[in-house]
N, CA and C of each residue as an Amber inpcrd file, in Angstrom:
protein
   180
  -2.5780000  13.8560000 -23.9880000  -1.6480000  12.7600000 -23.9670000
  -2.1660000  11.6870000 -22.9970000  -2.1410000  10.4680000 -23.4010000
  -2.6390000   9.3660000 -22.5680000  -1.6300000   9.0350000 -21.4760000
  -2.1540000   8.6370000 -20.3360000  -1.2940000   8.2220000 -19.2270000
  -0.6090000   6.9110000 -19.5770000   0.6220000   6.7270000 -19.1150000
   1.2970000   5.4530000 -19.3990000   0.5680000   4.3110000 -18.6980000
   0.5710000   3.1410000 -19.2980000  -0.1190000   2.0090000 -18.6700000
   0.5630000   1.6240000 -17.3520000  -0.2370000   1.1640000 -16.4260000
   0.2880000   0.6980000 -15.1450000   0.5480000  -0.7980000 -15.2720000
   1.7410000  -1.2010000 -14.9120000   2.0960000  -2.6190000 -15.0030000
   1.2610000  -3.4210000 -14.0180000   0.8670000  -4.6260000 -14.3830000
   0.1150000  -5.4620000 -13.4470000   0.9770000  -5.8310000 -12.2490000
   0.3240000  -6.0330000 -11.1220000   1.0400000  -6.4110000  -9.9000000
   1.6290000  -7.8020000 -10.0650000   2.8020000  -8.0310000  -9.4750000
   3.3770000  -9.3760000  -9.5290000   2.4490000 -10.3830000  -8.8590000
   2.5590000 -11.6310000  -9.2300000   1.6590000 -12.6520000  -8.6900000
   1.8000000 -12.8250000  -7.1830000   2.9380000 -12.4210000  -6.6150000
   3.1120000 -12.5510000  -5.1660000   2.7790000 -11.2610000  -4.4220000
   2.1590000 -10.2810000  -5.1190000   1.8140000  -9.0050000  -4.5010000
   0.7500000  -9.1900000  -3.4280000   0.8270000  -8.3550000  -2.4160000
  -0.1660000  -8.3480000  -1.3470000  -1.0980000  -7.1710000  -1.5760000
  -2.3860000  -7.3810000  -1.3970000  -3.3770000  -6.3370000  -1.6350000
  -3.7510000  -5.6790000  -0.3110000  -3.5410000  -4.3660000  -0.2120000
  -3.8980000  -3.5810000   0.9620000  -5.0430000  -2.6770000   0.5460000
  -6.1300000  -2.6400000   1.3190000  -7.2920000  -1.8410000   0.9550000
  -7.6170000  -0.8310000   2.0470000  -8.2080000   0.2710000   1.6400000
  -8.6410000   1.2940000   2.5850000  -9.8240000   0.7740000   3.3940000
  -9.8530000   1.1360000   4.6820000 -11.0040000   0.7460000   5.5040000
 -12.0510000   1.8430000   5.5430000 -11.8100000   2.9480000   4.8440000
 -12.7670000   4.0360000   4.7820000 -12.7170000   4.9740000   5.9810000
 -11.8550000   4.6940000   6.9410000 -11.7480000   5.5200000   8.1530000
 -10.3300000   6.0490000   8.3350000  -9.5760000   6.1590000   7.2390000
  -8.2180000   6.6800000   7.3090000  -7.1560000   5.6300000   7.5510000
  -7.5600000   4.3810000   7.6340000  -6.6140000   3.2900000   7.8280000
  -6.7260000   2.2840000   6.7020000  -6.0130000   1.1890000   6.8610000
  -5.9580000   0.1760000   5.8110000  -6.0680000  -1.2090000   6.4110000
  -6.5360000  -2.1610000   5.6030000  -6.6410000  -3.5500000   6.0200000
  -5.6400000  -4.3510000   5.2060000  -4.7630000  -5.0510000   5.9150000
  -3.7250000  -5.8640000   5.2790000  -4.2860000  -7.2200000   4.8890000
  -3.5800000  -7.9860000   4.0600000  -4.0960000  -9.2780000   3.5930000
  -4.4730000 -10.2490000   4.7110000  -3.8010000 -10.1550000   5.8630000
  -4.1230000 -11.0720000   6.9550000  -5.2320000 -10.5510000   7.8700000
  -5.8370000  -9.3960000   7.5080000  -6.9270000  -8.8290000   8.2930000
  -6.4730000  -7.8070000   9.3260000  -5.1690000  -7.6660000   9.5280000
  -4.6260000  -6.6750000  10.4470000  -4.8820000  -5.2860000   9.8840000
  -5.1180000  -4.3040000  10.7600000  -5.2850000  -2.9400000  10.2890000
  -3.9870000  -2.1640000  10.4430000  -3.7940000  -1.1860000   9.5720000
  -2.6190000  -0.3270000   9.5970000  -3.0950000   1.1140000   9.5070000
  -2.3660000   2.0160000  10.1420000  -2.7360000   3.4230000  10.1560000
  -2.2210000   4.1440000   8.9300000  -3.0490000   5.0300000   8.3850000
  -2.5590000   5.9430000   7.3700000  -1.6760000   6.9560000   8.0870000
  -0.6470000   7.4690000   7.4230000   0.2720000   8.3690000   8.1160000
   0.0430000   9.8460000   7.8100000  -1.0170000  10.1600000   7.1030000
  -1.3430000  11.5470000   6.8190000  -0.6030000  12.1360000   5.6260000
   0.3480000  11.4060000   5.0530000   1.0840000  11.8930000   3.8900000
   0.8140000  11.0300000   2.6710000  -0.1730000  10.1540000   2.7630000
  -0.4760000   9.2500000   1.6590000   0.2070000   7.9120000   1.8000000
   0.9500000   7.7220000   2.8800000   1.6260000   6.4620000   3.1280000
   0.8940000   5.6380000   4.1640000   1.4870000   4.5080000   4.5050000
   0.9120000   3.5700000   5.4670000   2.0130000   3.1680000   6.4470000
   1.6730000   3.1230000   7.7310000   2.6020000   2.5950000   8.7180000
   2.0930000   1.2310000   9.1420000   2.8740000   0.1880000   8.8820000
   2.4760000  -1.1780000   9.2020000   2.5950000  -1.4390000  10.7000000
   1.9120000  -2.4640000  11.2020000   1.9640000  -2.7660000  12.6330000
   3.3750000  -2.9880000  13.1770000   4.3130000  -3.4270000  12.3350000
   5.6870000  -3.6440000  12.8070000   6.5260000  -2.3680000  12.7700000
   5.8860000  -1.2360000  12.4310000   6.5700000   0.0470000  12.4010000
   7.1420000   0.4310000  11.0530000   7.0900000  -0.4620000  10.0810000
   7.5920000  -0.1720000   8.7410000   6.7120000   0.8730000   8.0780000
   7.3310000   1.8770000   7.4840000   6.5800000   2.9090000   6.7830000
   6.6590000   2.6580000   5.2840000   5.4970000   2.5890000   4.6450000
   5.3930000   2.3930000   3.2070000   4.8960000   3.7030000   2.5980000
   5.4990000   4.1250000   1.5110000   5.1100000   5.3740000   0.8740000
   4.2930000   5.1070000  -0.3810000   3.4880000   6.0730000  -0.7480000
   2.6730000   5.9540000  -1.9500000   3.5630000   5.9070000  -3.1770000
   3.1830000   5.0880000  -4.1510000   3.9290000   5.0380000  -5.4110000
   3.3280000   5.9750000  -6.4520000   2.2890000   6.7020000  -6.0720000
   1.6440000   7.6280000  -6.9950000   0.7210000   6.9660000  -7.9860000
   0.5860000   5.6540000  -7.9040000  -0.2670000   4.9080000  -8.8400000
  -1.2250000   4.0050000  -8.0700000  -1.7060000   4.4920000  -6.9200000
  -2.6600000   3.7670000  -6.0770000  -2.0590000   2.5350000  -5.4310000
  -0.7540000   2.5540000  -5.2180000  -0.0720000   1.4650000  -4.5470000
   0.9180000   2.0190000  -3.5390000   1.6910000   1.1350000  -2.9270000
   2.6520000   1.5280000  -1.9010000   3.9820000   0.8480000  -2.1340000
   5.0470000   1.5430000  -1.7560000   6.3920000   0.9880000  -1.8120000
   6.8540000   0.7690000  -0.3890000   7.1570000  -0.4820000  -0.0670000
   7.5720000  -0.8400000   1.2740000   8.9740000  -1.4340000   1.2320000
   9.8160000  -1.0840000   2.2150000  11.1170000  -1.7400000   2.2650000
  10.9270000  -3.2100000   2.5700000  11.8570000  -4.0130000   2.1610000
  11.7420000  -5.4600000   2.4170000  12.1920000  -5.8050000   3.7920000
């Protein structure tokens, strides 16, 4: 069975990329720590969880 298609990111989406050392680089160049559970903790303390599709869900 084929996997369901992943919807494209909204045009206002922010791209967060892995830095290869267990952390992430935010769009403004700031780094964020991986939290060991597949999520990301942003510099302001906000915790974003994995959406299971190579993205993150963050509270607004």
